[in-house]
């Protein structure tokens, strides 16, 4: 493996044991293994977010935060439930912005799979809005959503995408993300100010 290969954390935005979103990330991990090191991270073991007087953050969330901080970028895949992201993903992002800020200025690529034809398009739009919030302030790759529709039929027995057009599109988007990550490494002039603003944000004023 190349020493200077980018390391990405891929967050499975579902608590389903048979998620096609997990299948999508596993495909990306294998398919792009010569371009980047991708580690899948599960959030299904995290407790539902709850504010506390001492701003307690579960160790599992802290562990994910450390992985994100040490990574060059993050890939998040989300299904779509009622035109929105799952509660488990919303809760995980809340933990990852509750007194800790691992996603701040971190390059993020959004992907998603759904059983229907739209490929979690509304959920991805909502996820983009959440990631741009003052508490998270991730650096989301623009106009880059990968929308995998009819995901139950999308993969063959080897876990590869059947649709060659979709595979080619994902190839292009991933190359763009690699470039986006490298450019982002030069765009941290406001990082210290962004960190200060995030730390000053109060969860008690809701």
Short mmCIF file of C-alpha atoms in Angstrom, two decimals:
data_model
loop_
_atom_site.label_atom_id
_atom_site.label_comp_id
_atom_site.label_asym_id
_atom_site.label_seq_id
_atom_site.Cartn_x
_atom_site.Cartn_y
_atom_site.Cartn_z
CA UNK A 1 0.00 0.00 0.00
CA UNK A 2 1.28 3.49 -0.90
CA UNK A 3 2.40 5.37 2.20
CA UNK A 4 0.95 8.71 1.10
CA UNK A 5 -2.43 7.20 0.19
CA UNK A 6 -5.37 9.15 1.57
CA UNK A 7 -7.20 7.58 4.52
CA UNK A 8 -10.99 7.98 4.56
CA UNK A 9 -13.56 7.13 7.20
CA UNK A 10 -16.81 5.85 5.69
CA UNK A 11 -19.82 6.23 7.99
CA UNK A 12 -22.67 3.76 7.50
CA UNK A 13 -25.71 5.97 8.12
CA UNK A 14 -28.03 3.10 9.02
CA UNK A 15 -28.60 0.66 11.86
CA UNK A 16 -29.93 -2.05 9.56
CA UNK A 17 -28.02 -5.32 9.54
CA UNK A 18 -28.66 -5.73 5.81
CA UNK A 19 -28.24 -2.16 4.62
CA UNK A 20 -27.61 -1.53 0.92
CA UNK A 21 -25.85 1.64 2.06
CA UNK A 22 -23.30 -0.57 3.81
CA UNK A 23 -23.02 -2.58 0.58
CA UNK A 24 -22.29 0.64 -1.29
CA UNK A 25 -19.45 1.56 1.08
CA UNK A 26 -18.05 -1.97 0.95
CA UNK A 27 -18.06 -1.72 -2.83
CA UNK A 28 -16.21 1.61 -2.64
CA UNK A 29 -13.69 0.21 -0.16
CA UNK A 30 -12.82 -2.66 -2.48
CA UNK A 31 -13.17 -0.86 -5.79
CA UNK A 32 -11.01 2.12 -4.79
CA UNK A 33 -8.46 0.25 -2.68
CA UNK A 34 -5.60 1.31 -4.97
CA UNK A 35 -6.60 4.98 -4.69
CA UNK A 36 -7.40 5.36 -0.98
CA UNK A 37 -7.68 3.43 2.25
CA UNK A 38 -11.32 3.36 3.33
CA UNK A 39 -12.41 2.21 6.79
CA UNK A 40 -16.10 1.53 7.42
CA UNK A 41 -17.47 2.88 10.70
CA UNK A 42 -20.76 1.76 12.22
CA UNK A 43 -22.99 4.08 14.25
CA UNK A 44 -25.70 1.57 15.15
CA UNK A 45 -24.17 0.97 18.59
CA UNK A 46 -24.38 4.61 19.65
CA UNK A 47 -27.07 5.60 22.16
CA UNK A 48 -29.68 8.14 21.10
CA UNK A 49 -28.38 11.66 21.65
CA UNK A 50 -29.30 13.33 24.92
CA UNK A 51 -27.99 16.54 26.44
CA UNK A 52 -26.61 16.37 29.98
CA UNK A 53 -25.39 18.85 32.57
CA UNK A 54 -21.80 17.64 32.24
CA UNK A 55 -21.94 17.40 28.42
CA UNK A 56 -21.31 13.67 28.53
CA UNK A 57 -20.24 12.10 25.24
CA UNK A 58 -20.18 8.26 25.04
CA UNK A 59 -16.79 6.67 24.45
CA UNK A 60 -18.01 5.10 21.21
CA UNK A 61 -18.68 8.58 19.81
CA UNK A 62 -15.28 9.79 21.01
CA UNK A 63 -13.64 6.84 19.27
CA UNK A 64 -15.38 7.73 16.00
CA UNK A 65 -14.33 11.36 16.46
CA UNK A 66 -10.68 10.34 16.81
CA UNK A 67 -10.91 8.26 13.62
CA UNK A 68 -12.40 11.25 11.77
CA UNK A 69 -9.75 13.64 13.09
CA UNK A 70 -6.98 11.32 11.92
CA UNK A 71 -8.54 10.80 8.48
CA UNK A 72 -8.01 12.88 5.35
CA UNK A 73 -11.70 12.85 4.57
CA UNK A 74 -15.09 11.33 5.35
CA UNK A 75 -17.65 9.53 3.21
CA UNK A 76 -21.20 9.36 4.57
CA UNK A 77 -23.91 7.22 3.06
CA UNK A 78 -27.53 7.60 4.02
CA UNK A 79 -30.83 5.88 3.27
CA UNK A 80 -34.01 7.94 3.14
CA UNK A 81 -36.86 7.58 5.61
CA UNK A 82 -39.86 9.92 5.22
CA UNK A 83 -37.82 12.28 3.02
CA UNK A 84 -35.11 12.60 5.66
CA UNK A 85 -32.01 10.95 7.11
CA UNK A 86 -32.50 8.16 9.69
CA UNK A 87 -32.75 9.09 13.36
CA UNK A 88 -29.64 7.03 14.09
CA UNK A 89 -27.56 9.19 11.72
CA UNK A 90 -29.02 12.43 13.07
CA UNK A 91 -28.21 11.27 16.60
CA UNK A 92 -24.65 10.30 15.65
CA UNK A 93 -24.01 13.71 14.10
CA UNK A 94 -25.35 15.35 17.25
CA UNK A 95 -22.84 13.40 19.37
CA UNK A 96 -20.09 14.40 16.93
CA UNK A 97 -20.83 18.09 17.50
CA UNK A 98 -21.55 18.09 21.24
CA UNK A 99 -18.44 19.70 22.69
CA UNK A 100 -16.27 17.93 20.11
CA UNK A 101 -15.74 19.04 16.51
CA UNK A 102 -14.03 16.33 14.43
CA UNK A 103 -15.90 17.22 11.23
CA UNK A 104 -14.98 20.91 11.27
CA UNK A 105 -13.34 21.77 7.91
CA UNK A 106 -13.10 18.04 7.17
CA UNK A 107 -13.73 17.14 3.50
CA UNK A 108 -16.95 15.10 3.18
CA UNK A 109 -18.43 13.16 0.27
CA UNK A 110 -22.14 12.35 0.48
CA UNK A 111 -23.55 9.16 -1.00
CA UNK A 112 -26.74 7.20 -0.53
CA UNK A 113 -28.82 4.25 -1.63
CA UNK A 114 -32.54 3.61 -1.49
CA UNK A 115 -35.00 0.98 -2.67
CA UNK A 116 -36.88 3.52 -4.79
CA UNK A 117 -35.82 5.41 -7.91
CA UNK A 118 -34.61 8.65 -6.31
CA UNK A 119 -31.61 7.21 -4.44
CA UNK A 120 -32.12 9.09 -1.14
CA UNK A 121 -31.95 12.49 -2.88
CA UNK A 122 -34.01 14.36 -0.25
CA UNK A 123 -32.10 12.75 2.62
CA UNK A 124 -28.81 13.71 1.01
CA UNK A 125 -29.98 17.31 0.63
CA UNK A 126 -30.93 17.36 4.32
CA UNK A 127 -27.59 15.79 5.29
CA UNK A 128 -25.75 18.50 3.37
CA UNK A 129 -27.67 21.15 5.30
CA UNK A 130 -26.90 19.50 8.65
CA UNK A 131 -23.20 19.15 7.87
CA UNK A 132 -23.06 22.86 7.06
CA UNK A 133 -24.45 23.82 10.47
CA UNK A 134 -22.32 25.95 12.86
CA UNK A 135 -21.76 23.01 15.22
CA UNK A 136 -20.42 20.71 12.50
CA UNK A 137 -19.13 22.99 9.72
CA UNK A 138 -17.84 20.18 7.53
CA UNK A 139 -16.42 20.98 4.10
CA UNK A 140 -18.85 19.20 1.76
CA UNK A 141 -17.82 18.52 -1.82
CA UNK A 142 -20.25 20.61 -3.95
CA UNK A 143 -22.69 19.08 -6.44
CA UNK A 144 -21.37 15.61 -5.77
CA UNK A 145 -24.16 13.42 -4.44
CA UNK A 146 -24.16 9.82 -5.67
CA UNK A 147 -27.77 8.65 -5.84
CA UNK A 148 -28.12 4.86 -6.05
CA UNK A 149 -31.73 3.94 -6.72
CA UNK A 150 -33.32 0.47 -6.73
CA UNK A 151 -30.49 -0.58 -4.44
CA UNK A 152 -31.85 -4.06 -3.70
CA UNK A 153 -31.07 -5.00 -7.30
CA UNK A 154 -27.95 -2.82 -7.66
CA UNK A 155 -25.22 -5.31 -6.71
CA UNK A 156 -24.20 -8.66 -8.15
CA UNK A 157 -23.12 -11.72 -6.13
CA UNK A 158 -19.57 -10.32 -5.90
CA UNK A 159 -20.79 -7.04 -4.43
CA UNK A 160 -20.07 -5.06 -7.60
CA UNK A 161 -22.42 -2.51 -9.13
CA UNK A 162 -24.38 -3.98 -12.03
CA UNK A 163 -25.11 -0.64 -13.68
CA UNK A 164 -21.95 0.34 -15.57
CA UNK A 165 -23.14 3.94 -15.98
CA UNK A 166 -23.60 4.26 -12.21
CA UNK A 167 -20.18 2.69 -11.61
CA UNK A 168 -18.57 5.10 -14.07
CA UNK A 169 -20.29 8.06 -12.41
CA UNK A 170 -19.04 6.95 -8.99
CA UNK A 171 -15.53 6.54 -10.40
CA UNK A 172 -15.61 10.14 -11.59
CA UNK A 173 -17.04 11.48 -8.34
CA UNK A 174 -14.42 9.64 -6.31
CA UNK A 175 -11.61 11.08 -8.43
CA UNK A 176 -13.14 14.51 -7.86
CA UNK A 177 -13.23 13.82 -4.13
CA UNK A 178 -9.54 12.91 -4.12
CA UNK A 179 -8.78 16.24 -5.75
CA UNK A 180 -11.18 18.04 -3.40
CA UNK A 181 -9.38 16.53 -0.38
CA UNK A 182 -5.98 17.61 -1.66
CA UNK A 183 -7.22 21.14 -2.37
CA UNK A 184 -8.88 21.30 1.06
CA UNK A 185 -5.52 20.70 2.73
CA UNK A 186 -4.54 24.16 1.48
CA UNK A 187 -7.77 25.87 2.56
CA UNK A 188 -7.43 26.02 6.34
CA UNK A 189 -6.64 29.70 6.83
CA UNK A 190 -9.85 30.21 8.82
CA UNK A 191 -9.60 26.92 10.70
CA UNK A 192 -8.60 28.42 14.06
CA UNK A 193 -11.46 30.93 13.91
CA UNK A 194 -13.92 28.22 12.87
CA UNK A 195 -12.84 26.09 15.83
CA UNK A 196 -13.30 29.04 18.20
CA UNK A 197 -16.79 29.77 16.88
CA UNK A 198 -17.79 26.11 17.14
CA UNK A 199 -16.56 25.94 20.72
CA UNK A 200 -18.53 29.08 21.60
CA UNK A 201 -21.76 27.61 20.26
CA UNK A 202 -24.16 26.84 23.10
CA UNK A 203 -26.42 23.81 23.08
CA UNK A 204 -28.32 25.32 26.02
CA UNK A 205 -29.98 28.00 23.90
CA UNK A 206 -32.62 25.98 22.11
#
